[in-house]
mmCIF file of C-alpha atoms in Angstrom:
data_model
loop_
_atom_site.group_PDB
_atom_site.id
_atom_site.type_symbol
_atom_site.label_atom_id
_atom_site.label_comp_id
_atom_site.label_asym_id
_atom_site.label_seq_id
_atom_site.Cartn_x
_atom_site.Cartn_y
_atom_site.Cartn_z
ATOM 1 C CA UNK A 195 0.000 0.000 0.000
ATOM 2 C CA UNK A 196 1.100 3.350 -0.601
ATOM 3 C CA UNK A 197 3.004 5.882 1.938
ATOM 4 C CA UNK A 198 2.946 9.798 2.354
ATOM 5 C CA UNK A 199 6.141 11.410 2.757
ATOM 6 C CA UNK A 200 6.306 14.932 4.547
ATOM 7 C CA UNK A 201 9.090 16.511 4.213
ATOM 8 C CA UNK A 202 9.613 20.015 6.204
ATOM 9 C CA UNK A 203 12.028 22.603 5.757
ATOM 10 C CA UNK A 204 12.974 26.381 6.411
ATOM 11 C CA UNK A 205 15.227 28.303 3.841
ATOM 12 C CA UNK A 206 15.881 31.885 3.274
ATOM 13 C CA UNK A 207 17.209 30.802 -0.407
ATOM 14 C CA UNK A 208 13.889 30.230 -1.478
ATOM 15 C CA UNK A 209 14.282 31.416 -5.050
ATOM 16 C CA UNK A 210 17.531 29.311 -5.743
ATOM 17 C CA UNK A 211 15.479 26.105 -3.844
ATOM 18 C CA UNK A 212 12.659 26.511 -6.010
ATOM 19 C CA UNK A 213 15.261 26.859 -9.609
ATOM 20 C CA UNK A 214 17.330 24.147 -7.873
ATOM 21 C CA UNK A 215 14.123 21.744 -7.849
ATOM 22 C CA UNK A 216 12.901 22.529 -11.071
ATOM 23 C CA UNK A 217 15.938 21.452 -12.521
ATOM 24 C CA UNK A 218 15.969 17.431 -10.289
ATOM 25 C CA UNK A 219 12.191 16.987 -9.821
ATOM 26 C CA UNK A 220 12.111 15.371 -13.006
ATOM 27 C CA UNK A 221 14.427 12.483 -12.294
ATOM 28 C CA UNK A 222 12.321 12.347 -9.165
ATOM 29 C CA UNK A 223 9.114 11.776 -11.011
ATOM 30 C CA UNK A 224 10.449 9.449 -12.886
ATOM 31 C CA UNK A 225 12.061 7.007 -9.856
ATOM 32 C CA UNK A 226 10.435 3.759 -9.670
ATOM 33 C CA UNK A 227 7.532 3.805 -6.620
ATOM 34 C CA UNK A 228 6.952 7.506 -7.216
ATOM 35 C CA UNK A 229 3.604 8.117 -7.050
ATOM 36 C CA UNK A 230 3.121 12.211 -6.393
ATOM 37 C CA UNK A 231 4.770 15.364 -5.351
ATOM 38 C CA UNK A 232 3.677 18.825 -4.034
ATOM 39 C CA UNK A 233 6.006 21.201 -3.142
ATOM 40 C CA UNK A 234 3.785 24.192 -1.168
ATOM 41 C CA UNK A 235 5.133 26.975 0.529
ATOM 42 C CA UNK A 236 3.591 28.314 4.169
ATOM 43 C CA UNK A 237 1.607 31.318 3.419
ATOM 44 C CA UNK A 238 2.249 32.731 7.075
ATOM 45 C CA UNK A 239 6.002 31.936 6.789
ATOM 46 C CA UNK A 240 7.466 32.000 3.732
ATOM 47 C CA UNK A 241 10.640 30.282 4.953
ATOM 48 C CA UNK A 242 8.666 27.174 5.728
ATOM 49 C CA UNK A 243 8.676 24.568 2.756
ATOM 50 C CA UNK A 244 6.529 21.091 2.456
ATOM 51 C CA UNK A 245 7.203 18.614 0.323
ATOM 52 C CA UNK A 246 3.929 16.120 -0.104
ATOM 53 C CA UNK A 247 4.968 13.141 -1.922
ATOM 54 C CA UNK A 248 3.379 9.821 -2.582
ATOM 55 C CA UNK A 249 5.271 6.645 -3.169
ATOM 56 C CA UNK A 250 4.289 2.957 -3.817
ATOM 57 C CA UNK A 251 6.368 1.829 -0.563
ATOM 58 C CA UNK A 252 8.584 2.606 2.237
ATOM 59 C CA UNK A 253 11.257 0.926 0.476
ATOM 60 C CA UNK A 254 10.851 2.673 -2.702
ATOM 61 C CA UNK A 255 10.910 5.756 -0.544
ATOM 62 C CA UNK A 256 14.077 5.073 1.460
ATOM 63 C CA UNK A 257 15.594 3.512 -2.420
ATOM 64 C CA UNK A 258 14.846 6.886 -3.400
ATOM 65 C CA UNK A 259 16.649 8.577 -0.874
ATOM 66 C CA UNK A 260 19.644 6.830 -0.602
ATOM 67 C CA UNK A 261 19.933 7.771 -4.153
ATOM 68 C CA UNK A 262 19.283 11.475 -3.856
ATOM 69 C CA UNK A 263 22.393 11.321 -0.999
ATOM 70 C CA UNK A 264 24.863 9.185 -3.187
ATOM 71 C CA UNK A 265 23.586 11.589 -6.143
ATOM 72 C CA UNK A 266 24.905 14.768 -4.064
ATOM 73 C CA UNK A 267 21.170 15.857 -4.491
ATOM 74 C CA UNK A 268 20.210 15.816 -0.904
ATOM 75 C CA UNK A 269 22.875 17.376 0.265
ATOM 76 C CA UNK A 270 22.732 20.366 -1.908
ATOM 77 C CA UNK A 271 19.020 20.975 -0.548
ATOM 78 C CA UNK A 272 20.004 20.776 2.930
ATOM 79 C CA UNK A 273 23.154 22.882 2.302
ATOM 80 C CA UNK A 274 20.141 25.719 1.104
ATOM 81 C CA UNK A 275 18.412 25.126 4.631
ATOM 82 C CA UNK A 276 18.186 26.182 7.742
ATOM 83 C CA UNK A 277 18.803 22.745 9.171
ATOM 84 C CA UNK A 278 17.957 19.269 8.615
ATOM 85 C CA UNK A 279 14.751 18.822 7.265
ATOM 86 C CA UNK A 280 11.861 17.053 9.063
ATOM 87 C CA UNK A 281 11.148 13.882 7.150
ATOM 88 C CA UNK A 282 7.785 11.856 8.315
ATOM 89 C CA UNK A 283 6.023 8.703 6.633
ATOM 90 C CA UNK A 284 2.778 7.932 7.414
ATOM 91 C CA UNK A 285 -0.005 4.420 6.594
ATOM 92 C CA UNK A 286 -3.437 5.043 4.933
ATOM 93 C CA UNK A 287 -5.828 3.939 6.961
ATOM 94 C CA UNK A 288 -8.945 3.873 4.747
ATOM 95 C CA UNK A 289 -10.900 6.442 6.913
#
């Protein structure tokens, strides 16, 4: 069954984020066990970044991941952060 990842973080950089992710989301999209992805932006707090993504698994999730740090990827996001993003996966529970 599917999993939703949240993943929180705060930038002042969020211009060069926002070119910066135009430029990998792609390869994301096209990772195997990628469902979805929303990046959205807090209206009260325009430091505060969400990513809302959907994948097929956990393990596809945590696949994907290890990529994005072997890649360099992930590490270039967090280097535009203001720490280490908050990563959370949550179940469906057919509510």
């Amino acid at each position: 069954m599917s999993v939703q990842v949240l993943v929180e973080f705060q930038t002042d950089r969020g211009d060069d984020v926002k070119k910066f992710l135009r430029d990998v989301l792609p390869d994301t999209r096209g990772f195997e066990g990628f469902e979805t992805l929303s990046l959205v932006q807090s209206d009260d707090d325009p430091t505060s970044f969400l990513f809302v993504e959907q994948w097929a698994t956990r393990a596809s999730y945590e696949a994907y991941l290890a990529w994005r740090t072997e890649t360099g990827v992930l590490n270039e996001l967090v280097s535009m952060a203001k720490g280490a993003p908050s990563i959370r996966v949550f179940n469906f529970v057919g509510v």
